[in-house]
Amino acid sequence: MMAEAGLAALWLAAALAGLQFILGAAGLARGRDALMGAVRPVAVVQGALTAIAFACLIIMFVQVDLSVKLVIANNHSAKPLLYRIAGAWGNHEGSMLMWVTILAVAGAAVALFERRLNERTLIATLAAQAFIGLGFYAFLLFASNPFERVFPAPTEGNGLNPLLQDPGLAFHPPTLYLGYVGLSVAFSFAVGALVTRDVGPAFARAMRPWVLAAWIFLTLGITAGSYWAYYELGWGGWWFWDPVENASLMPWLAATALLHSVTVLATRDGLRAWTVMLAVVAFSMSMVGTFLVRSGILTSVHAFAVDPQRGAFILGLLVLYIGGALVLFGLRVGTVKEGSQFEAVSREGALVLNNLLLSAILGVVLVGTLYPLMAEAMTGEKLSVGPPYFNSAAGPIALLLIVAMGAGPLLRWRRDDIKPLVMRLALPTLLTAIAFLAFTLFGPPIGIFPLLGLILAAGVAAASIAPLWKRNLRRTPLFTWGMVIAHLGIAVALVGMASETAFTKETLVAARPGETHQVGPWAVRFDSVDPVAGPNWTAVEARLSATRGDAAPRTLITQSRMFYAPPTETNEASITSVLDGQLYVVLGNADDQGRWQLRLWWKPWVTLIWLGGVMIALGGLLSLIGRVVRERRNHMATEAYA
Amino acid sequence: MNRRTVRFVLWVPLILFLLFVATFATGLIKPESRVIPSKMVGKPLPEFALPPGAPGSAGLAHKDFTQGQPRLLNIFASWCVPCAAEAPQLLQLANAGVPIDAIAIRDRPEDVARFLGRWGNPYQRIGSDTQSAVQIAMGSAGVPETFVVDGKGIIRHQHIGEIRPEDVPAILAAVKAAQ
């Protein structure tokens, strides 16, 4: 019953999306208010219906309804409740349904809450959102139906990949998708404004909160995903430049650039065409990322049948939406008058630099991700582009960007002079110089990149706080606080990344119980190995105790787990966090002489990477609250005068 | 920038995007590009020593391939459906006198035993590679794959994917060539 209800809701929602598009398009073309008036309610009902379909899917997974193909493939009655729920989106069809749900619910939210935008532009925006929805509904209903039934029903499901049975991964896809798909709103706004020729500060102010909200989720999703890869895969790394990771990083880079350019448009009415372009690019990157991950074009382990038809379907959607938006851009943006001019040395100038550098990094990542595929298409040769390329190509640009980030907020709008800027930057520069001397004189020898990262982080942290200098902190607007905290978060994350690269100590030993091994400042004693059993796995568990100096020893527990649904082996790393870093231990296999492989890492300050990520998102949240509250207040004030 | 340049610049994003689409369309149309040939063909086997992959079977080490006779090394798993599809062809090769050893990928001995009981056992030795370490060292990207190794332990030929009935003559020819 649930499957049929979900499918029916999905078909209805698809029909409403069609109606929403036709009503909006016809209303705009004919100038009929009656038609346009119906668009908002239709958008809200469409969002509610997809939410119902998604709820049906989750209920089927919680109940382990084994007459449904998707549940059989990704569920098992022995799984804990959280992973039965997460199983609903831990697979292709379910995650695509989540994608469509967020798309429709975001459209419904715009219909409900957006009151500031010119009504015609809003209707065009909702029509564009419905048009995007149509394609993805078709993809779900014709090429990845999550509600397909199987007869006769088997007695047990296949389970969920054990790597995915982790609380981090239960929350990582939803946050990431909220970010990915939330950017569709910016895309629709851009298309809507192009259609009604309404690109200006009012449009930018209306779009900004939506971009911010999507960007916050994207930041959290990437941070959580990175931490998951770090502790669950047991390889000791936090970013692998894997195509799937890049697929999430590229929309983030575009959205970050968009956040900054939209501010120029809202505040100074500059960068009109560029902002519209970025809004199109940001969601295009989300769709390209989805395509890369979903088409199987990047994975080539032939034990999993990949479906080129699905890839072709998504590619068709990309052509339709991205191609269509770019054609509209080419035709219309020429008629968008360029906004006001500004000097090179000004807040706008710094923001343009930010945008150029972010776009350059985006280009580097895009080329690195696609180059192997391009090369294969042209020459048939298989090759892969590894971290060395990304680090050496994107690293220097990122460091430049961070320097610009320190200086930008200290500049005035429109025009500024070099001299006062130098004065304002004196203290951060001094700090950078002191850090440089301290590291080169007293620190261990480290590579040039980590060194630059660490000293720049010191300076930029100071420069980030500088906008609060000599201000009445109680009267400083919330979005200024948000900017300061987000920029500080970048500096904090940079310290974590540079330290992880520069100071990590690693040792691989074959140890017998009772032995003690040294890693960095820690003495790790290997106490015991015992078998243990969990709800749906059995494991070999090693217990170790780690001591540093004369502090009390800490117990470490690491496991090598065997899951039985489906049968897989995973390594559960033991991670001990202390104030200045993490001790990371992985248990490997035994040899025939009773020795166990142990991998020990001491990673100073590594935790700052994710703390920085959370700070960046928190800064975004403060900005969002500040903007919304201020808009409300202005709205109330104008209402009072009216 | 004069007006014509500006107008042209506006279309650059679209042109770039269409290039991207063209590349991927070719990538999607060519399904055979799923295959990654190993760079190890013509090179000696990597050194390895694997524990037994099935109850009662011997383990497998690279030294087992330097006995002067060419052997097949089949990379398989009990959880892999195409592996079951190629089982009759492997039995046919074993009956034709070709010695076959196997590496079970990310598998458990009892599951391998069940798989062999169901589809027949063409193997002389089975090693268990729980972390795909040897598989990766062999340059193999998936299961099933079959390597022809000559009597000196040099990899002579790689067959990617399941061995279909029409592939058997080619495998036999590769074994003969490796004599």
PDB file of N, CA and C in Angstrom, chain A residues 567-618:
ATOM      1  N   PRO A 567      28.178  -9.401   3.433  1.00  0.00           N
ATOM      2  CA  PRO A 567      29.466  -9.737   4.032  1.00  0.00           C
ATOM      3  C   PRO A 567      30.567  -8.785   3.572  1.00  0.00           C
ATOM      4  N   THR A 568      31.101  -8.017   4.502  1.00  0.00           N
ATOM      5  CA  THR A 568      32.162  -7.058   4.176  1.00  0.00           C
ATOM      6  C   THR A 568      33.027  -6.896   5.402  1.00  0.00           C
ATOM      7  N   GLU A 569      34.261  -6.487   5.167  1.00  0.00           N
ATOM      8  CA  GLU A 569      35.144  -6.232   6.291  1.00  0.00           C
ATOM      9  C   GLU A 569      35.402  -4.735   6.374  1.00  0.00           C
ATOM     10  N   THR A 570      35.311  -4.157   7.568  1.00  0.00           N
ATOM     11  CA  THR A 570      35.679  -2.753   7.703  1.00  0.00           C
ATOM     12  C   THR A 570      36.631  -2.616   8.878  1.00  0.00           C
ATOM     13  N   ASN A 571      37.429  -1.568   8.835  1.00  0.00           N
ATOM     14  CA  ASN A 571      38.309  -1.272   9.954  1.00  0.00           C
ATOM     15  C   ASN A 571      37.744  -0.094  10.716  1.00  0.00           C
ATOM     16  N   GLU A 572      37.449  -0.318  11.991  1.00  0.00           N
ATOM     17  CA  GLU A 572      36.966   0.787  12.811  1.00  0.00           C
ATOM     18  C   GLU A 572      38.185   1.396  13.489  1.00  0.00           C
ATOM     19  N   ALA A 573      38.578   2.560  13.024  1.00  0.00           N
ATOM     20  CA  ALA A 573      39.747   3.202  13.609  1.00  0.00           C
ATOM     21  C   ALA A 573      39.426   3.650  15.030  1.00  0.00           C
ATOM     22  N   SER A 574      40.441   3.660  15.882  1.00  0.00           N
ATOM     23  CA  SER A 574      40.254   4.258  17.190  1.00  0.00           C
ATOM     24  C   SER A 574      40.846   5.652  17.141  1.00  0.00           C
ATOM     25  N   ILE A 575      40.048   6.644  17.466  1.00  0.00           N
ATOM     26  CA  ILE A 575      40.532   8.014  17.416  1.00  0.00           C
ATOM     27  C   ILE A 575      40.394   8.639  18.789  1.00  0.00           C
ATOM     28  N   THR A 576      41.520   9.070  19.344  1.00  0.00           N
ATOM     29  CA  THR A 576      41.494   9.741  20.628  1.00  0.00           C
ATOM     30  C   THR A 576      41.780  11.208  20.404  1.00  0.00           C
ATOM     31  N   SER A 577      40.843  12.059  20.789  1.00  0.00           N
ATOM     32  CA  SER A 577      41.067  13.492  20.618  1.00  0.00           C
ATOM     33  C   SER A 577      41.608  14.080  21.902  1.00  0.00           C
ATOM     34  N   VAL A 578      42.696  14.806  21.801  1.00  0.00           N
ATOM     35  CA  VAL A 578      43.160  15.608  22.924  1.00  0.00           C
ATOM     36  C   VAL A 578      43.155  17.056  22.436  1.00  0.00           C
ATOM     37  N   LEU A 579      43.502  17.968  23.324  1.00  0.00           N
ATOM     38  CA  LEU A 579      43.388  19.375  22.977  1.00  0.00           C
ATOM     39  C   LEU A 579      44.181  19.719  21.712  1.00  0.00           C
ATOM     40  N   ASP A 580      45.368  19.144  21.566  1.00  0.00           N
ATOM     41  CA  ASP A 580      46.229  19.579  20.459  1.00  0.00           C
ATOM     42  C   ASP A 580      46.341  18.551  19.340  1.00  0.00           C
ATOM     43  N   GLY A 581      45.344  17.685  19.182  1.00  0.00           N
ATOM     44  CA  GLY A 581      45.405  16.769  18.045  1.00  0.00           C
ATOM     45  C   GLY A 581      44.685  15.457  18.293  1.00  0.00           C
ATOM     46  N   GLN A 582      44.930  14.505  17.407  1.00  0.00           N
ATOM     47  CA  GLN A 582      44.285  13.206  17.540  1.00  0.00           C
ATOM     48  C   GLN A 582      45.297  12.078  17.363  1.00  0.00           C
ATOM     49  N   LEU A 583      45.108  11.037  18.179  1.00  0.00           N
ATOM     50  CA  LEU A 583      45.865   9.807  18.023  1.00  0.00           C
ATOM     51  C   LEU A 583      44.937   8.843  17.293  1.00  0.00           C
ATOM     52  N   TYR A 584      45.431   8.253  16.199  1.00  0.00           N
ATOM     53  CA  TYR A 584      44.560   7.528  15.267  1.00  0.00           C
ATOM     54  C   TYR A 584      45.171   6.146  15.077  1.00  0.00           C
ATOM     55  N   VAL A 585      44.431   5.111  15.463  1.00  0.00           N
ATOM     56  CA  VAL A 585      44.984   3.759  15.438  1.00  0.00           C
ATOM     57  C   VAL A 585      44.074   2.825  14.649  1.00  0.00           C
ATOM     58  N   VAL A 586      44.658   2.040  13.758  1.00  0.00           N
ATOM     59  CA  VAL A 586      43.897   1.074  12.965  1.00  0.00           C
ATOM     60  C   VAL A 586      44.507  -0.305  13.139  1.00  0.00           C
ATOM     61  N   LEU A 587      43.622  -1.288  13.370  1.00  0.00           N
ATOM     62  CA  LEU A 587      44.071  -2.673  13.505  1.00  0.00           C
ATOM     63  C   LEU A 587      43.980  -3.351  12.138  1.00  0.00           C
ATOM     64  N   GLY A 588      45.063  -3.991  11.720  1.00  0.00           N
ATOM     65  CA  GLY A 588      45.054  -4.706  10.446  1.00  0.00           C
ATOM     66  C   GLY A 588      44.933  -6.204  10.669  1.00  0.00           C
ATOM     67  N   ASN A 589      45.516  -7.002   9.787  1.00  0.00           N
ATOM     68  CA  ASN A 589      45.386  -8.452   9.884  1.00  0.00           C
ATOM     69  C   ASN A 589      46.490  -9.059  10.746  1.00  0.00           C
ATOM     70  N   ALA A 590      46.283 -10.332  11.120  1.00  0.00           N
ATOM     71  CA  ALA A 590      47.287 -11.054  11.880  1.00  0.00           C
ATOM     72  C   ALA A 590      48.173 -11.821  10.911  1.00  0.00           C
ATOM     73  N   ASP A 591      49.438 -12.043  11.288  1.00  0.00           N
ATOM     74  CA  ASP A 591      50.233 -12.972  10.490  1.00  0.00           C
ATOM     75  C   ASP A 591      50.221 -14.326  11.214  1.00  0.00           C
ATOM     76  N   ASP A 592      50.955 -15.305  10.678  1.00  0.00           N
ATOM     77  CA  ASP A 592      50.844 -16.640  11.272  1.00  0.00           C
ATOM     78  C   ASP A 592      51.717 -16.795  12.512  1.00  0.00           C
ATOM     79  N   GLN A 593      52.428 -15.735  12.925  1.00  0.00           N
ATOM     80  CA  GLN A 593      53.238 -15.852  14.141  1.00  0.00           C
ATOM     81  C   GLN A 593      52.639 -15.068  15.305  1.00  0.00           C
ATOM     82  N   GLY A 594      51.336 -14.794  15.217  1.00  0.00           N
ATOM     83  CA  GLY A 594      50.670 -14.138  16.335  1.00  0.00           C
ATOM     84  C   GLY A 594      50.953 -12.648  16.430  1.00  0.00           C
ATOM     85  N   ARG A 595      51.451 -12.039  15.339  1.00  0.00           N
ATOM     86  CA  ARG A 595      51.659 -10.593  15.357  1.00  0.00           C
ATOM     87  C   ARG A 595      50.530  -9.912  14.581  1.00  0.00           C
ATOM     88  N   TRP A 596      50.150  -8.745  15.039  1.00  0.00           N
ATOM     89  CA  TRP A 596      49.062  -8.003  14.394  1.00  0.00           C
ATOM     90  C   TRP A 596      49.615  -6.734  13.777  1.00  0.00           C
ATOM     91  N   GLN A 597      49.094  -6.424  12.582  1.00  0.00           N
ATOM     92  CA  GLN A 597      49.474  -5.157  11.957  1.00  0.00           C
ATOM     93  C   GLN A 597      48.783  -4.027  12.680  1.00  0.00           C
ATOM     94  N   LEU A 598      49.554  -3.040  13.102  1.00  0.00           N
ATOM     95  CA  LEU A 598      48.956  -1.858  13.726  1.00  0.00           C
ATOM     96  C   LEU A 598      49.476  -0.636  12.992  1.00  0.00           C
ATOM     97  N   ARG A 599      48.558   0.269  12.664  1.00  0.00           N
ATOM     98  CA  ARG A 599      48.945   1.550  12.063  1.00  0.00           C
ATOM     99  C   ARG A 599      48.674   2.627  13.084  1.00  0.00           C
ATOM    100  N   LEU A 600      49.691   3.398  13.422  1.00  0.00           N
ATOM    101  CA  LEU A 600      49.520   4.439  14.431  1.00  0.00           C
ATOM    102  C   LEU A 600      49.839   5.792  13.806  1.00  0.00           C
ATOM    103  N   TRP A 601      48.959   6.752  14.021  1.00  0.00           N
ATOM    104  CA  TRP A 601      49.210   8.121  13.564  1.00  0.00           C
ATOM    105  C   TRP A 601      49.072   9.085  14.728  1.00  0.00           C
ATOM    106  N   TRP A 602      49.965  10.045  14.812  1.00  0.00           N
ATOM    107  CA  TRP A 602      49.737  11.173  15.711  1.00  0.00           C
ATOM    108  C   TRP A 602      49.571  12.395  14.830  1.00  0.00           C
ATOM    109  N   LYS A 603      48.398  13.032  14.887  1.00  0.00           N
ATOM    110  CA  LYS A 603      48.089  14.146  13.998  1.00  0.00           C
ATOM    111  C   LYS A 603      47.824  15.400  14.808  1.00  0.00           C
ATOM    112  N   PRO A 604      48.861  16.236  14.988  1.00  0.00           N
ATOM    113  CA  PRO A 604      48.642  17.448  15.786  1.00  0.00           C
ATOM    114  C   PRO A 604      47.661  18.397  15.108  1.00  0.00           C
ATOM    115  N   TRP A 605      46.760  18.944  15.865  1.00  0.00           N
ATOM    116  CA  TRP A 605      45.817  19.999  15.463  1.00  0.00           C
ATOM    117  C   TRP A 605      44.867  19.611  14.332  1.00  0.00           C
ATOM    118  N   VAL A 606      44.799  18.324  14.007  1.00  0.00           N
ATOM    119  CA  VAL A 606      43.992  17.931  12.852  1.00  0.00           C
ATOM    120  C   VAL A 606      42.511  18.285  13.037  1.00  0.00           C
ATOM    121  N   THR A 607      42.053  18.274  14.292  1.00  0.00           N
ATOM    122  CA  THR A 607      40.640  18.540  14.585  1.00  0.00           C
ATOM    123  C   THR A 607      40.215  19.928  14.103  1.00  0.00           C
ATOM    124  N   LEU A 608      41.200  20.844  13.993  1.00  0.00           N
ATOM    125  CA  LEU A 608      40.866  22.213  13.590  1.00  0.00           C
ATOM    126  C   LEU A 608      40.278  22.263  12.182  1.00  0.00           C
ATOM    127  N   ILE A 609      40.595  21.254  11.336  1.00  0.00           N
ATOM    128  CA  ILE A 609      40.054  21.255   9.976  1.00  0.00           C
ATOM    129  C   ILE A 609      38.526  21.306  10.034  1.00  0.00           C
ATOM    130  N   TRP A 610      37.954  20.403  10.831  1.00  0.00           N
ATOM    131  CA  TRP A 610      36.478  20.318  10.854  1.00  0.00           C
ATOM    132  C   TRP A 610      35.879  21.387  11.759  1.00  0.00           C
ATOM    133  N   LEU A 611      36.624  21.765  12.804  1.00  0.00           N
ATOM    134  CA  LEU A 611      36.156  22.871  13.636  1.00  0.00           C
ATOM    135  C   LEU A 611      36.035  24.122  12.766  1.00  0.00           C
ATOM    136  N   GLY A 612      37.032  24.338  11.914  1.00  0.00           N
ATOM    137  CA  GLY A 612      36.988  25.470  10.980  1.00  0.00           C
ATOM    138  C   GLY A 612      35.774  25.377  10.072  1.00  0.00           C
ATOM    139  N   GLY A 613      35.528  24.173   9.539  1.00  0.00           N
ATOM    140  CA  GLY A 613      34.363  23.978   8.667  1.00  0.00           C
ATOM    141  C   GLY A 613      33.070  24.352   9.376  1.00  0.00           C
ATOM    142  N   VAL A 614      32.948  23.917  10.646  1.00  0.00           N
ATOM    143  CA  VAL A 614      31.729  24.226  11.411  1.00  0.00           C
ATOM    144  C   VAL A 614      31.641  25.731  11.659  1.00  0.00           C
ATOM    145  N   MET A 615      32.796  26.368  11.919  1.00  0.00           N
ATOM    146  CA  MET A 615      32.789  27.823  12.135  1.00  0.00           C
ATOM    147  C   MET A 615      32.336  28.571  10.881  1.00  0.00           C
ATOM    148  N   ILE A 616      32.804  28.090   9.720  1.00  0.00           N
ATOM    149  CA  ILE A 616      32.416  28.729   8.458  1.00  0.00           C
ATOM    150  C   ILE A 616      30.894  28.662   8.304  1.00  0.00           C
ATOM    151  N   ALA A 617      30.333  27.475   8.574  1.00  0.00           N
ATOM    152  CA  ALA A 617      28.884  27.315   8.456  1.00  0.00           C
ATOM    153  C   ALA A 617      28.151  28.180   9.481  1.00  0.00           C
ATOM    154  N   LEU A 618      28.697  28.251  10.697  1.00  0.00           N
ATOM    155  CA  LEU A 618      28.082  29.054  11.752  1.00  0.00           C
ATOM    156  C   LEU A 618      28.077  30.537  11.359  1.00  0.00           C
TER     157      LEU A 618
END
